[in-house]
Structure formats: C-alpha cells, structure tokens
C-alpha cells in the first residue's frame, strides 16, 4: 500500500481500517519498533531523559500527572525529594499505598468482568520516604510548591483543558539549570482539550502546526531546548487488547 495516495481525506475510522486491511509497512508499522522497546515507560522517562550529571546535591523533582507513581519512585533514586501530583484522587490513593507498603494488589481484566490477581511492587532499593504524593491540578498548582531541579510531565499536556496555562507556570517551578521533560503522543482530542487550546495537530493559514514547534515557541524565552526522542509505550486494556503509542520526549533546560 502506498502512503502517497491523494484520495479525499476519509473519516478516522475508515482510515484506520484502510491501514488495518491494506497496509503491511509504514505508516501502520513504525520502522524499527520492537515491543520490548515499549516496556517500562515511566522508568525510561527518568533513565533516558534525566541527566544525572546536571543534578545538584539534594535535588528536588516534581512529577506532574504522576498517576500511580512509578516515575516518582524512579526519580527518588536520583533526587532526595520528589513530589508527585495528580488530579485523580484514586491514582493518588494507590500511589500513597505503594509508598506506605511498597506493593499493591489489584485485579487486571482478562475479558468482560473477569480479572486475574496482579501485584505492583516498588523496588526495595528505592527510599520511598523521599517521595510524597498529593492530589492537585496542574492548571492551578498551590503557590508554595517551591522550585525543582527536575520537572517531569509525562503524557499530560494532551489531557489538559488548557496546556498553555500549565506551561506558563513552569519557569517559576524550575531552578536555573533545572531539567524539564515533556513527553506526549500528542493525541489532541476535544474531549480533553477544546480545539482552540490545542498546541498542534491542525492547519493555520495554510501551515501545518506541529506540537513540538509550538512548545519551542512557548518555552524559548525561559528554556533552552536540549534534545528530543521517541518514547514508545504499551498499555494493556485486557488480555487481548493493547495500545501501542509512541510519545515524543522533549528535554529542556531552564535558563
Ligand atoms: C495519560 S496519563 C499519564 C500518567 C503518567 N504520567 C504516565 O506517564 O503514565 C495522564 C495523567 O494526568 C492526570 N491529569 C489529567 N489532568 C490533570 C490535571 N489538570 N492536573 C494534574 N493531573 C492531571 C491524569 O489523572 C493522569 O494520571
């Protein structure tokens, strides 16, 4: 199948099924992608994106949109204080349970209502006392959070009502030389983000607006762009359904 055909733009489901039925290479199959490369995403956000040599002694890290906290715990291997914030009270309660107990028992869906028991475990090598979790809104963070040496925003921006508002707060959250890591698959959806607030994925005055370019425009006054890279990740919905995504990580240094 050729990706250069210029037939009228089909609606999304039609395009998805055309690729599903007729395509064996790109754009259906990302070049060089292996399933193993998509595992351990929250760990890779830290090991591949944080430059340990730039961290001061007693570094502070913020994991914004931390969900159930794996990246926060990984940051604690490198930083003496980590704050994980998420809007979801349920996620934060589980993250706090993991901090207190080091593990969490849960059921993972097999099919329909059927599930099987699983256990999430935080490595015993990690000092969990370094991490605190709190419920909070990335668009309205408490004013006394202080400044950080690392701010991680993993797959958050395309879930926010107003990503620009969140980005505006970042200069005040990072120490000079601090590292900002933004990852996102740029899945812009009106369910989360009203279209006028999308950072990319649309045309304006005949120009294709790309999210990374918008991030560069917004962050340039206060941040130096360091590098970006693909960050695949795999999410399991049930025993026979998985989501394979490729986030783009961009790494920035506070001027
Ligand atoms: C796609 S998940 C990514 C979670 C995690 N960072 C990861 O990489 O697995 C987006 C997370 O952002 C959280 N979130 C959404 N809106 C938020 C907001 N306004 N403030 C803080 N967290 C928010 C969600 O609850 C969810 O945990």
Short mmCIF file of C-alpha atoms and ligand atoms in Angstrom, two decimals:
data_model
loop_
_atom_site.label_atom_id
_atom_site.label_comp_id
_atom_site.label_asym_id
_atom_site.label_seq_id
_atom_site.Cartn_x
_atom_site.Cartn_y
_atom_site.Cartn_z
CA UNK A 1 0.00 0.00 0.00
CA UNK A 2 1.30 3.47 -0.86
CA UNK A 3 1.08 6.28 1.69
CA UNK A 4 1.21 8.84 -1.15
CA UNK A 5 -2.38 8.30 -2.42
CA UNK A 6 -4.31 11.57 -2.53
CA UNK A 7 -7.91 10.38 -2.36
CA UNK A 8 -10.29 12.58 -0.29
CA UNK A 9 -9.48 12.52 3.43
CA UNK A 10 -11.55 9.67 4.91
CA UNK A 11 -13.06 9.92 8.35
CA UNK A 12 -10.83 8.49 11.06
CA UNK A 13 -12.40 5.02 11.44
CA UNK A 14 -12.29 4.50 7.67
CA UNK A 15 -8.62 5.49 7.55
CA UNK A 16 -7.85 3.20 10.50
CA UNK A 17 -9.49 0.25 8.77
CA UNK A 18 -7.93 1.02 5.39
CA UNK A 19 -4.49 0.79 7.01
CA UNK A 20 -5.55 -2.27 9.02
CA UNK A 21 -6.69 -4.11 5.88
CA UNK A 22 -4.27 -2.95 3.20
CA UNK A 23 -1.02 -1.88 4.87
CA UNK A 24 1.94 -4.00 5.96
CA UNK A 25 4.62 -1.35 6.47
CA UNK A 26 4.67 2.34 7.47
CA UNK A 27 2.51 4.21 8.37
CA UNK A 28 0.82 1.22 10.06
CA UNK A 29 4.04 -0.33 11.31
CA UNK A 30 6.53 2.16 12.78
CA UNK A 31 10.01 1.46 11.38
CA UNK A 32 12.30 -0.43 13.73
CA UNK A 33 9.86 -0.60 16.63
CA UNK A 34 10.02 -3.65 18.89
CA UNK A 35 7.51 -4.46 21.62
CA UNK A 36 10.30 -4.74 24.20
CA UNK A 37 11.26 -1.12 23.48
CA UNK A 38 7.79 -0.06 24.60
CA UNK A 39 8.04 -1.51 28.14
CA UNK A 40 8.97 0.31 31.36
CA UNK A 41 7.98 3.74 30.06
CA UNK A 42 7.97 5.57 33.44
CA UNK A 43 11.44 4.19 34.22
CA UNK A 44 12.79 5.24 30.80
CA UNK A 45 11.38 8.75 31.32
CA UNK A 46 13.94 9.01 34.12
CA UNK A 47 16.86 6.87 32.91
CA UNK A 48 16.83 8.21 29.32
CA UNK A 49 15.74 11.80 29.91
CA UNK A 50 17.26 13.00 33.20
CA UNK A 51 20.93 13.96 33.02
CA UNK A 52 22.23 12.95 36.46
CA UNK A 53 25.47 14.91 35.93
CA UNK A 54 23.44 18.16 35.95
CA UNK A 55 21.67 17.48 39.24
CA UNK A 56 22.79 19.36 42.35
CA UNK A 57 23.23 17.59 45.70
CA UNK A 58 19.85 17.23 47.38
CA UNK A 59 17.95 17.65 44.10
CA UNK A 60 14.16 18.15 44.14
CA UNK A 61 11.89 16.66 41.46
CA UNK A 62 8.25 17.19 40.51
CA UNK A 63 6.26 14.50 38.66
CA UNK A 64 3.23 16.35 37.32
CA UNK A 65 0.40 14.00 36.33
CA UNK A 66 2.13 11.17 38.21
CA UNK A 67 -0.81 8.69 38.05
CA UNK A 68 0.14 5.68 40.24
CA UNK A 69 3.65 6.97 40.81
CA UNK A 70 6.23 4.74 39.13
CA UNK A 71 8.25 7.64 37.64
CA UNK A 72 8.14 9.44 41.02
CA UNK A 73 9.72 6.41 42.71
CA UNK A 74 12.35 6.15 39.96
CA UNK A 75 13.16 9.85 40.37
CA UNK A 76 13.81 9.11 44.06
CA UNK A 77 16.85 7.03 43.04
CA UNK A 78 18.43 10.30 41.85
CA UNK A 79 16.72 13.08 43.84
CA UNK A 80 16.39 13.44 47.60
CA UNK A 81 12.87 14.89 47.42
CA UNK A 82 10.16 14.02 44.90
CA UNK A 83 6.64 15.42 44.75
CA UNK A 84 4.09 13.51 42.67
CA UNK A 85 0.90 15.38 41.83
CA UNK A 86 -2.16 14.07 40.02
CA UNK A 87 -5.70 15.31 39.57
CA UNK A 88 -7.11 11.84 40.21
CA UNK A 89 -7.77 11.09 43.85
CA UNK A 90 -7.94 7.35 43.05
CA UNK A 91 -4.49 7.34 41.46
CA UNK A 92 -3.04 9.31 44.38
CA UNK A 93 -4.56 6.91 46.95
CA UNK A 94 -2.92 3.95 45.16
CA UNK A 95 0.41 5.81 44.89
CA UNK A 96 0.25 6.55 48.62
CA UNK A 97 -0.50 2.90 49.35
CA UNK A 98 2.61 1.95 47.31
CA UNK A 99 4.68 4.48 49.26
CA UNK A 100 3.48 3.13 52.60
CA UNK A 101 3.51 -0.59 51.83
CA UNK A 102 5.86 -0.99 48.86
CA UNK A 103 3.30 -3.05 46.92
CA UNK A 104 -0.32 -3.01 45.79
CA UNK A 105 -2.61 -5.92 44.93
CA UNK A 106 -5.08 -5.41 42.11
CA UNK A 107 -7.14 -7.28 39.52
CA UNK A 108 -6.19 -6.93 35.85
CA UNK A 109 -9.01 -7.51 33.36
CA UNK A 110 -8.96 -10.72 31.33
CA UNK A 111 -12.27 -10.23 29.49
CA UNK A 112 -15.53 -8.53 30.48
CA UNK A 113 -15.91 -8.71 34.25
CA UNK A 114 -13.25 -11.41 34.66
CA UNK A 115 -9.88 -10.46 36.07
CA UNK A 116 -6.79 -12.11 37.47
CA UNK A 117 -4.77 -11.05 40.53
CA UNK A 118 -1.63 -8.97 39.98
CA UNK A 119 0.76 -7.16 42.26
CA UNK A 120 2.66 -3.90 41.65
CA UNK A 121 5.93 -3.73 43.60
CA UNK A 122 8.30 -0.81 44.23
CA UNK A 123 11.93 -1.89 44.26
CA UNK A 124 13.31 -2.28 47.79
CA UNK A 125 16.38 -0.28 46.64
CA UNK A 126 14.26 2.87 46.43
CA UNK A 127 13.92 5.07 49.53
CA UNK A 128 10.16 5.62 49.41
CA UNK A 129 10.38 8.18 52.21
CA UNK A 130 11.82 10.62 49.64
CA UNK A 131 8.51 10.68 47.75
CA UNK A 132 5.26 12.46 48.64
CA UNK A 133 2.07 12.31 46.64
CA UNK A 134 -0.73 14.81 46.58
CA UNK A 135 -3.91 15.45 44.67
CA UNK A 136 -3.67 18.66 42.69
CA UNK A 137 -4.49 20.41 39.44
CA UNK A 138 -1.64 21.13 37.00
CA UNK A 139 -3.61 24.21 35.94
CA UNK A 140 -3.88 25.53 39.47
CA UNK A 141 -0.89 24.32 41.49
CA UNK A 142 -0.52 25.51 45.06
CA UNK A 143 1.72 28.60 45.16
CA UNK A 144 4.12 27.25 47.82
CA UNK A 145 5.44 24.21 45.90
CA UNK A 146 8.87 25.84 45.64
CA UNK A 147 11.39 25.26 42.87
CA UNK A 148 12.63 21.97 41.43
CA UNK A 149 15.70 20.63 39.62
CA UNK A 150 13.61 18.22 37.54
CA UNK A 151 10.03 18.62 36.36
CA UNK A 152 8.57 15.61 34.53
CA UNK A 153 5.31 15.97 32.63
CA UNK A 154 4.78 12.52 31.14
CA UNK A 155 1.83 12.27 28.76
CA UNK A 156 0.00 15.10 30.49
CA UNK A 157 -0.25 18.04 28.09
CA UNK A 158 -2.79 16.47 25.74
CA UNK A 159 -5.02 15.63 28.70
CA UNK A 160 -5.26 19.24 29.90
CA UNK A 161 -8.09 21.69 29.24
CA UNK A 162 -5.53 24.48 28.78
CA UNK A 163 -1.96 23.18 28.24
CA UNK A 164 -0.65 26.71 27.64
CA UNK A 165 -1.77 27.74 31.14
CA UNK A 166 0.22 24.83 32.62
CA UNK A 167 3.32 25.69 30.55
CA UNK A 168 3.16 29.33 31.74
CA UNK A 169 3.72 28.20 35.35
CA UNK A 170 6.86 26.18 34.51
CA UNK A 171 9.52 28.96 34.61
CA UNK A 172 8.61 29.64 38.24
CA UNK A 173 8.81 25.92 39.09
CA UNK A 174 12.37 25.25 37.91
CA UNK A 175 15.72 26.32 39.31
CA UNK A 176 18.21 27.76 36.86
CA UNK A 177 19.77 24.77 35.03
CA UNK A 178 16.80 22.62 36.02
CA UNK A 179 15.60 19.93 33.62
CA UNK A 180 12.11 19.90 32.13
CA UNK A 181 10.93 16.69 30.49
CA UNK A 182 7.74 16.72 28.47
CA UNK A 183 6.53 13.53 26.83
CA UNK A 184 3.36 13.19 24.82
CA UNK A 185 1.88 11.19 21.95
CA UNK A 186 0.11 14.47 21.03
CA UNK A 187 -3.31 12.79 20.99
CA UNK A 188 -5.29 16.00 20.75
CA UNK A 189 -8.97 15.33 21.47
CA UNK A 190 -11.79 17.77 22.08
CA UNK A 191 -12.94 15.50 24.95
CA UNK A 192 -9.95 16.80 26.93
CA UNK A 193 -8.76 19.99 25.24
CA UNK A 194 -11.04 22.47 23.46
CA UNK A 195 -9.76 22.82 19.89
CA UNK A 196 -8.65 26.48 20.28
CA UNK A 197 -6.28 25.28 23.06
CA UNK A 198 -4.58 22.51 21.05
CA UNK A 199 -0.83 23.09 20.74
CA UNK A 200 -0.61 21.31 17.41
CA UNK A 201 -2.24 18.89 15.02
CA UNK A 202 -4.08 21.48 12.89
CA UNK A 203 -3.55 23.84 9.97
CA UNK A 204 -3.34 27.58 10.40
CA UNK A 205 -3.06 29.99 7.45
CA UNK A 206 -2.12 27.00 5.26
CA UNK A 207 0.68 25.97 7.66
CA UNK A 208 0.74 22.59 9.45
CA UNK A 209 1.13 23.31 13.16
CA UNK A 210 3.26 20.73 14.95
CA UNK A 211 3.15 20.44 18.75
CA UNK A 212 6.94 20.38 19.22
CA UNK A 213 7.25 23.65 17.25
CA UNK A 214 4.58 25.24 19.47
CA UNK A 215 6.40 24.03 22.59
CA UNK A 216 9.59 25.63 21.24
CA UNK A 217 7.78 28.93 20.67
CA UNK A 218 6.18 28.93 24.11
CA UNK A 219 9.20 27.74 26.11
CA UNK A 220 12.00 29.57 24.22
CA UNK A 221 12.09 32.70 26.40
CA UNK A 222 12.85 30.69 29.54
CA UNK A 223 14.17 27.31 28.40
CA UNK A 224 16.94 26.04 26.16
CA UNK A 225 15.86 23.08 24.03
CA UNK A 226 18.24 20.17 24.71
CA UNK A 227 17.03 17.21 22.62
CA UNK A 228 14.02 15.11 21.74
CA UNK A 229 13.48 11.42 21.14
CA UNK A 230 10.76 8.86 20.53
CA UNK A 231 9.44 7.11 23.64
CA UNK A 232 7.23 4.12 22.79
CA UNK A 233 4.92 2.72 25.44
CA UNK A 234 2.45 -0.14 25.75
CA UNK A 235 -0.80 -0.06 27.73
CA UNK A 236 -2.82 -3.23 28.28
CA UNK A 237 -6.60 -2.83 28.22
CA UNK A 238 -7.44 -6.53 28.59
CA UNK A 239 -5.89 -9.89 27.79
CA UNK A 240 -6.43 -9.45 24.06
CA UNK A 241 -6.26 -5.69 23.61
CA UNK A 242 -3.22 -3.43 23.91
CA UNK A 243 -2.46 0.17 22.99
CA UNK A 244 0.94 0.82 21.45
CA UNK A 245 1.83 4.52 21.46
CA UNK A 246 4.94 6.49 20.57
CA UNK A 247 5.31 9.57 22.70
CA UNK A 248 7.80 12.26 21.79
CA UNK A 249 10.00 13.30 24.69
CA UNK A 250 11.45 16.80 24.59
CA UNK A 251 14.03 17.85 27.16
CA UNK A 252 14.58 21.48 28.13
CA UNK A 253 16.99 23.33 30.43
CA UNK A 254 15.81 26.30 32.49
CA UNK A 255 17.89 29.36 31.53
C1 LIG B 1 -2.10 9.81 30.21
S1 LIG B 1 -1.93 9.82 31.94
C2 LIG B 1 -0.17 9.80 32.18
C3 LIG B 1 0.21 9.36 33.55
C4 LIG B 1 1.71 9.19 33.82
N1 LIG B 1 2.40 10.44 33.80
C5 LIG B 1 2.32 8.24 32.86
O1 LIG B 1 3.17 8.63 32.08
O2 LIG B 1 1.94 7.07 32.88
C6 LIG B 1 -2.34 11.49 32.35
C7 LIG B 1 -2.37 11.75 33.83
O3 LIG B 1 -2.58 13.13 34.06
C8 LIG B 1 -3.53 13.27 35.09
N2 LIG B 1 -4.17 14.59 34.91
C9 LIG B 1 -5.09 14.95 33.99
N3 LIG B 1 -5.42 16.25 34.14
C10 LIG B 1 -4.67 16.72 35.17
C11 LIG B 1 -4.56 17.98 35.81
N4 LIG B 1 -5.29 19.02 35.44
N5 LIG B 1 -3.70 18.10 36.84
C12 LIG B 1 -2.95 17.03 37.26
N6 LIG B 1 -3.02 15.81 36.68
C13 LIG B 1 -3.87 15.66 35.66
C14 LIG B 1 -4.46 12.10 34.93
O4 LIG B 1 -5.16 11.83 36.11
C15 LIG B 1 -3.47 11.01 34.55
O5 LIG B 1 -2.93 10.38 35.68
#
